[in-house]
PDB file of C-alpha atoms in Angstrom:
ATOM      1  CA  UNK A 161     133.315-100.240  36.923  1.00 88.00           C
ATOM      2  CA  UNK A 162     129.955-100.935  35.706  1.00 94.00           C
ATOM      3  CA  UNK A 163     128.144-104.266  35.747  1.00 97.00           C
ATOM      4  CA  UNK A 164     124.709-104.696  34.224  1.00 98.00           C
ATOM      5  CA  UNK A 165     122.580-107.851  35.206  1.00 98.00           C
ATOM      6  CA  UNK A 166     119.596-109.315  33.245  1.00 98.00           C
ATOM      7  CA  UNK A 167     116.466-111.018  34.558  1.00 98.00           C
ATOM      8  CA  UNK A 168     113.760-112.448  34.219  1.00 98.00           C
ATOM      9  CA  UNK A 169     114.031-114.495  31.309  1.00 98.00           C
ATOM     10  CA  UNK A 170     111.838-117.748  30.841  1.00 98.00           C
ATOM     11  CA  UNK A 171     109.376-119.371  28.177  1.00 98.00           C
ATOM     12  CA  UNK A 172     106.263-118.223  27.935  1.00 98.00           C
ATOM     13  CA  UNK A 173     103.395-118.750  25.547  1.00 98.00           C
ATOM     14  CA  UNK A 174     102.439-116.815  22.326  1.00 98.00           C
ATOM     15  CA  UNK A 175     100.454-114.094  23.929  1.00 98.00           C
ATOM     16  CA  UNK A 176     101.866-113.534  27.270  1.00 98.00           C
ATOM     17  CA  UNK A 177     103.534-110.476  28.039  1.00 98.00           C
ATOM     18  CA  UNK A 178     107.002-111.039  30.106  1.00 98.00           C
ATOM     19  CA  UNK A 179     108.929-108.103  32.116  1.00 98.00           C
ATOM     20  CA  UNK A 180     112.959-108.200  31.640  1.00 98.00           C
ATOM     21  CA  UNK A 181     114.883-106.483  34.267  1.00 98.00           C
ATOM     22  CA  UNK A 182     118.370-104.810  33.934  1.00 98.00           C
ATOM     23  CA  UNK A 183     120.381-103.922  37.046  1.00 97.00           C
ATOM     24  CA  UNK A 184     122.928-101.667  37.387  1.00 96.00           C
ATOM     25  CA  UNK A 185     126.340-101.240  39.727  1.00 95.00           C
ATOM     26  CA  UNK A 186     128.511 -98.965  39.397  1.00 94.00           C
ATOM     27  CA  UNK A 187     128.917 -95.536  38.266  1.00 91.00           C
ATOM     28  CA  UNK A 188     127.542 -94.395  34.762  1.00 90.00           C
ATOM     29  CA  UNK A 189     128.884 -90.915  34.004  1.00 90.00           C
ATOM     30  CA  UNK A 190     126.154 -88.286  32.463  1.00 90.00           C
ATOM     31  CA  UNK A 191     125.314 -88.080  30.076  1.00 93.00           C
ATOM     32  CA  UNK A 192     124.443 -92.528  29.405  1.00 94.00           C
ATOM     33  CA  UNK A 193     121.683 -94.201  27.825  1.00 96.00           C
ATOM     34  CA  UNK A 194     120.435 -98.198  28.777  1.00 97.00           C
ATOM     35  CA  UNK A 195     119.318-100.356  25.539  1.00 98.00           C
ATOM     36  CA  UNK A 196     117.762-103.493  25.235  1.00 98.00           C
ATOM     37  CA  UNK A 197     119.245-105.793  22.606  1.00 98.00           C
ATOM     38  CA  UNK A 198     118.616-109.087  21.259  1.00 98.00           C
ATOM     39  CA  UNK A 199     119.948-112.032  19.570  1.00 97.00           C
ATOM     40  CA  UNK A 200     118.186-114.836  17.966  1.00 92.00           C
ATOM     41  CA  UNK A 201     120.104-117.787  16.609  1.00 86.00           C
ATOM     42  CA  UNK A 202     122.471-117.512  13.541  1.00 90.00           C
ATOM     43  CA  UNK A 203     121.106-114.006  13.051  1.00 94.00           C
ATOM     44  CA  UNK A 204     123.253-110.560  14.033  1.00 95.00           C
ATOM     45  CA  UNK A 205     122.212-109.014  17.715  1.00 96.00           C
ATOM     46  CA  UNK A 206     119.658-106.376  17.031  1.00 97.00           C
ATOM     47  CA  UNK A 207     118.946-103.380  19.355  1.00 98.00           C
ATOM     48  CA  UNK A 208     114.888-102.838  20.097  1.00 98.00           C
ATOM     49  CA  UNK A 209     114.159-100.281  22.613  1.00 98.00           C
ATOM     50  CA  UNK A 210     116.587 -97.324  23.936  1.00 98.00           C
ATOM     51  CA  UNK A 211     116.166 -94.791  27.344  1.00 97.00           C
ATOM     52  CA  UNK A 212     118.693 -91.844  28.074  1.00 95.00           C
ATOM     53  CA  UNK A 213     119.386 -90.193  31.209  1.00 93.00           C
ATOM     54  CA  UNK A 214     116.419 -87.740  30.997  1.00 93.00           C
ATOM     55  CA  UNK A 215     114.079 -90.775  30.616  1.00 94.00           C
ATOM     56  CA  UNK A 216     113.711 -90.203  26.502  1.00 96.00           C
ATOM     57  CA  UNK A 217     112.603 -93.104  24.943  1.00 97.00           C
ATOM     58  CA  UNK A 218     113.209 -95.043  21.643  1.00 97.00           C
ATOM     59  CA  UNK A 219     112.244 -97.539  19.917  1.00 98.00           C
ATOM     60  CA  UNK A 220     113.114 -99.560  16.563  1.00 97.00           C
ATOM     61  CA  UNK A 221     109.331-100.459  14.127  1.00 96.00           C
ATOM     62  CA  UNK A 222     109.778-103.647  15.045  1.00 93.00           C
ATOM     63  CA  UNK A 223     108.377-103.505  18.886  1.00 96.00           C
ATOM     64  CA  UNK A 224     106.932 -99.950  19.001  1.00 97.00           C
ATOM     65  CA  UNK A 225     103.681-100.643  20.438  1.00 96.00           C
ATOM     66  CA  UNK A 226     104.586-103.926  21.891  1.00 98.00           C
ATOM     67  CA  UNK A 227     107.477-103.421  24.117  1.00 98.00           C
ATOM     68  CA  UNK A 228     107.973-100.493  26.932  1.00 98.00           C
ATOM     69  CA  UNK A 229     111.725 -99.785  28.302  1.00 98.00           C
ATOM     70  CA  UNK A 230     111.686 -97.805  31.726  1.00 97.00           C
ATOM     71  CA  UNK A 231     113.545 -96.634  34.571  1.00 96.00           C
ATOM     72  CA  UNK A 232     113.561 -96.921  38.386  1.00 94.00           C
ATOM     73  CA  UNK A 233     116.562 -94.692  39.628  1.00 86.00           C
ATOM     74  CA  UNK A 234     116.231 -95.448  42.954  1.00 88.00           C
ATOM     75  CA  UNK A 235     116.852 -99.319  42.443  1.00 86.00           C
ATOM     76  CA  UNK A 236     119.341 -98.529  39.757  1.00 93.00           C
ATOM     77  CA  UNK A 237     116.684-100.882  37.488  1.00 97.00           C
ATOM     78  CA  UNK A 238     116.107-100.839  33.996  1.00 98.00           C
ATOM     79  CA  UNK A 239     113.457-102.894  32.690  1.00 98.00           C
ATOM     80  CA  UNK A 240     111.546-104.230  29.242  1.00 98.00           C
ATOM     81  CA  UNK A 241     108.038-104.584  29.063  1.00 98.00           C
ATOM     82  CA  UNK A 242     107.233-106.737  26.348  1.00 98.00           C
ATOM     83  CA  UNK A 243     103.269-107.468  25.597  1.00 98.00           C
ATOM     84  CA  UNK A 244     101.815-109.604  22.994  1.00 98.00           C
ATOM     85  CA  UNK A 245     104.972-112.083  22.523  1.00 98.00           C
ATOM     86  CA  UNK A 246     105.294-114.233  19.437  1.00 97.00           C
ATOM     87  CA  UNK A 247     107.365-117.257  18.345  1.00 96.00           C
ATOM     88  CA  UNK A 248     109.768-114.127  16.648  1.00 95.00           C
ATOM     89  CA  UNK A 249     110.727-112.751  20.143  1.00 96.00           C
ATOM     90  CA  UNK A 250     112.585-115.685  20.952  1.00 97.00           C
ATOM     91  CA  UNK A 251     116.306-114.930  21.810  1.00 98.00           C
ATOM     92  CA  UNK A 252     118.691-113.892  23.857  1.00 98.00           C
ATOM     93  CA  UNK A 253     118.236-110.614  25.560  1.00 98.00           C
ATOM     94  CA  UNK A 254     120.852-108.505  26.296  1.00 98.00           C
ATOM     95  CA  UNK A 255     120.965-104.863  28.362  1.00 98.00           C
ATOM     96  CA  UNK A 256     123.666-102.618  27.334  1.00 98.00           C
ATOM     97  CA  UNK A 257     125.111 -99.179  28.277  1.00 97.00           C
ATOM     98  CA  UNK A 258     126.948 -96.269  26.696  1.00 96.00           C
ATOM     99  CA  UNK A 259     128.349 -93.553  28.990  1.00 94.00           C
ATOM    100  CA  UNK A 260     129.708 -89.726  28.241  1.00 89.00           C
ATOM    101  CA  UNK A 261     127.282 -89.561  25.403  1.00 87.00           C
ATOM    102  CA  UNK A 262     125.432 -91.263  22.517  1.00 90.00           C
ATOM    103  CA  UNK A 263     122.472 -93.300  21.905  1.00 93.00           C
ATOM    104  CA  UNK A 264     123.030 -97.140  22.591  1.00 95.00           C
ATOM    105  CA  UNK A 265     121.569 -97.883  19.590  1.00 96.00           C
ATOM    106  CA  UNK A 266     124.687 -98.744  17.550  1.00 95.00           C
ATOM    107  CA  UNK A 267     126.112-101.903  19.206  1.00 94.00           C
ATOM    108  CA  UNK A 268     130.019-100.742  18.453  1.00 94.00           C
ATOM    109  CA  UNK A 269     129.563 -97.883  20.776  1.00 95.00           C
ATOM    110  CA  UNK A 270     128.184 -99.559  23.706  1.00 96.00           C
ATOM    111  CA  UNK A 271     130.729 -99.367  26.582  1.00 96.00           C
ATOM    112  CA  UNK A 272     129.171-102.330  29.368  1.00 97.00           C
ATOM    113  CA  UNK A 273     126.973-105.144  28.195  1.00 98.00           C
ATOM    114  CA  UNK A 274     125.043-107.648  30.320  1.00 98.00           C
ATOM    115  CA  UNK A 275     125.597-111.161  29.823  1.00 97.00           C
ATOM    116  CA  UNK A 276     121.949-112.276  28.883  1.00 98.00           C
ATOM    117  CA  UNK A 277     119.010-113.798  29.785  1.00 98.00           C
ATOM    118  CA  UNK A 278     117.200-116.439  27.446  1.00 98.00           C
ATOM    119  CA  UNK A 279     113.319-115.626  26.505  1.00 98.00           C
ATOM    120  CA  UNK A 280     111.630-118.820  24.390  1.00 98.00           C
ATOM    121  CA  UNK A 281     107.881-117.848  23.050  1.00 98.00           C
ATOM    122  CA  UNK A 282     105.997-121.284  22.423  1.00 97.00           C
TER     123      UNK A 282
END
């Protein structure tokens, strides 16, 4: 079974730059892909940056040039880079997983979701 564990969450200033972390037990079978979700307040949980199993990256207008998803295999770690935060990046951040296939960027398909970890931009 797999379990996927946020980190790193806090409140930061307008500015800052802030480094999520996503951990991973379990098994994900090949071909899987890790994505990096978030959901602000009375608005629908939007996805932002994607990674597959090769270490192909994707990301929504939105962050491109702000925020960096990457991989450490050995530690099983997935992590979000985000630079340059604003007021607008507040939310709830959420790492999520689709396995045998697909892209993690359509929420409906993701198989194992994380259960969040709060950023506030001040």
């Amino acid at each position: 079974h797999v379990q996927l564990v946020e980190s790193g969450g806090g409140s930061k200033q307008a500015g800052d730059s802030l480094r999520l972390s996503c951990t991973v037990s379990g098994y994900m079978h090949i071909p899987y892909c890790v994505g990096w979700y978030r959901q602000c307040p009375g608005k629908e949980r939007e996805g932002l940056a994607f990674i597959d199993n090769d270490g192909g990256t994707t990301y929504v207008d939105s962050v491109k040039g702000r925020f960096t998803i990457s991989q450490d295999n050995k530690a099983n770690t997935f992590y979000l880079q985000m630079n340059k935060l604003t007021p607008e990046d507040t939310a709830m951040y959420y790492c999520a997983a689709e396995i045998w296939g697909g892209t993690c960027q359509r929420s409906e398909k993701i198989n194992f979701w994380g259960q969040g970890t709060q950023v506030t931009v001040s």
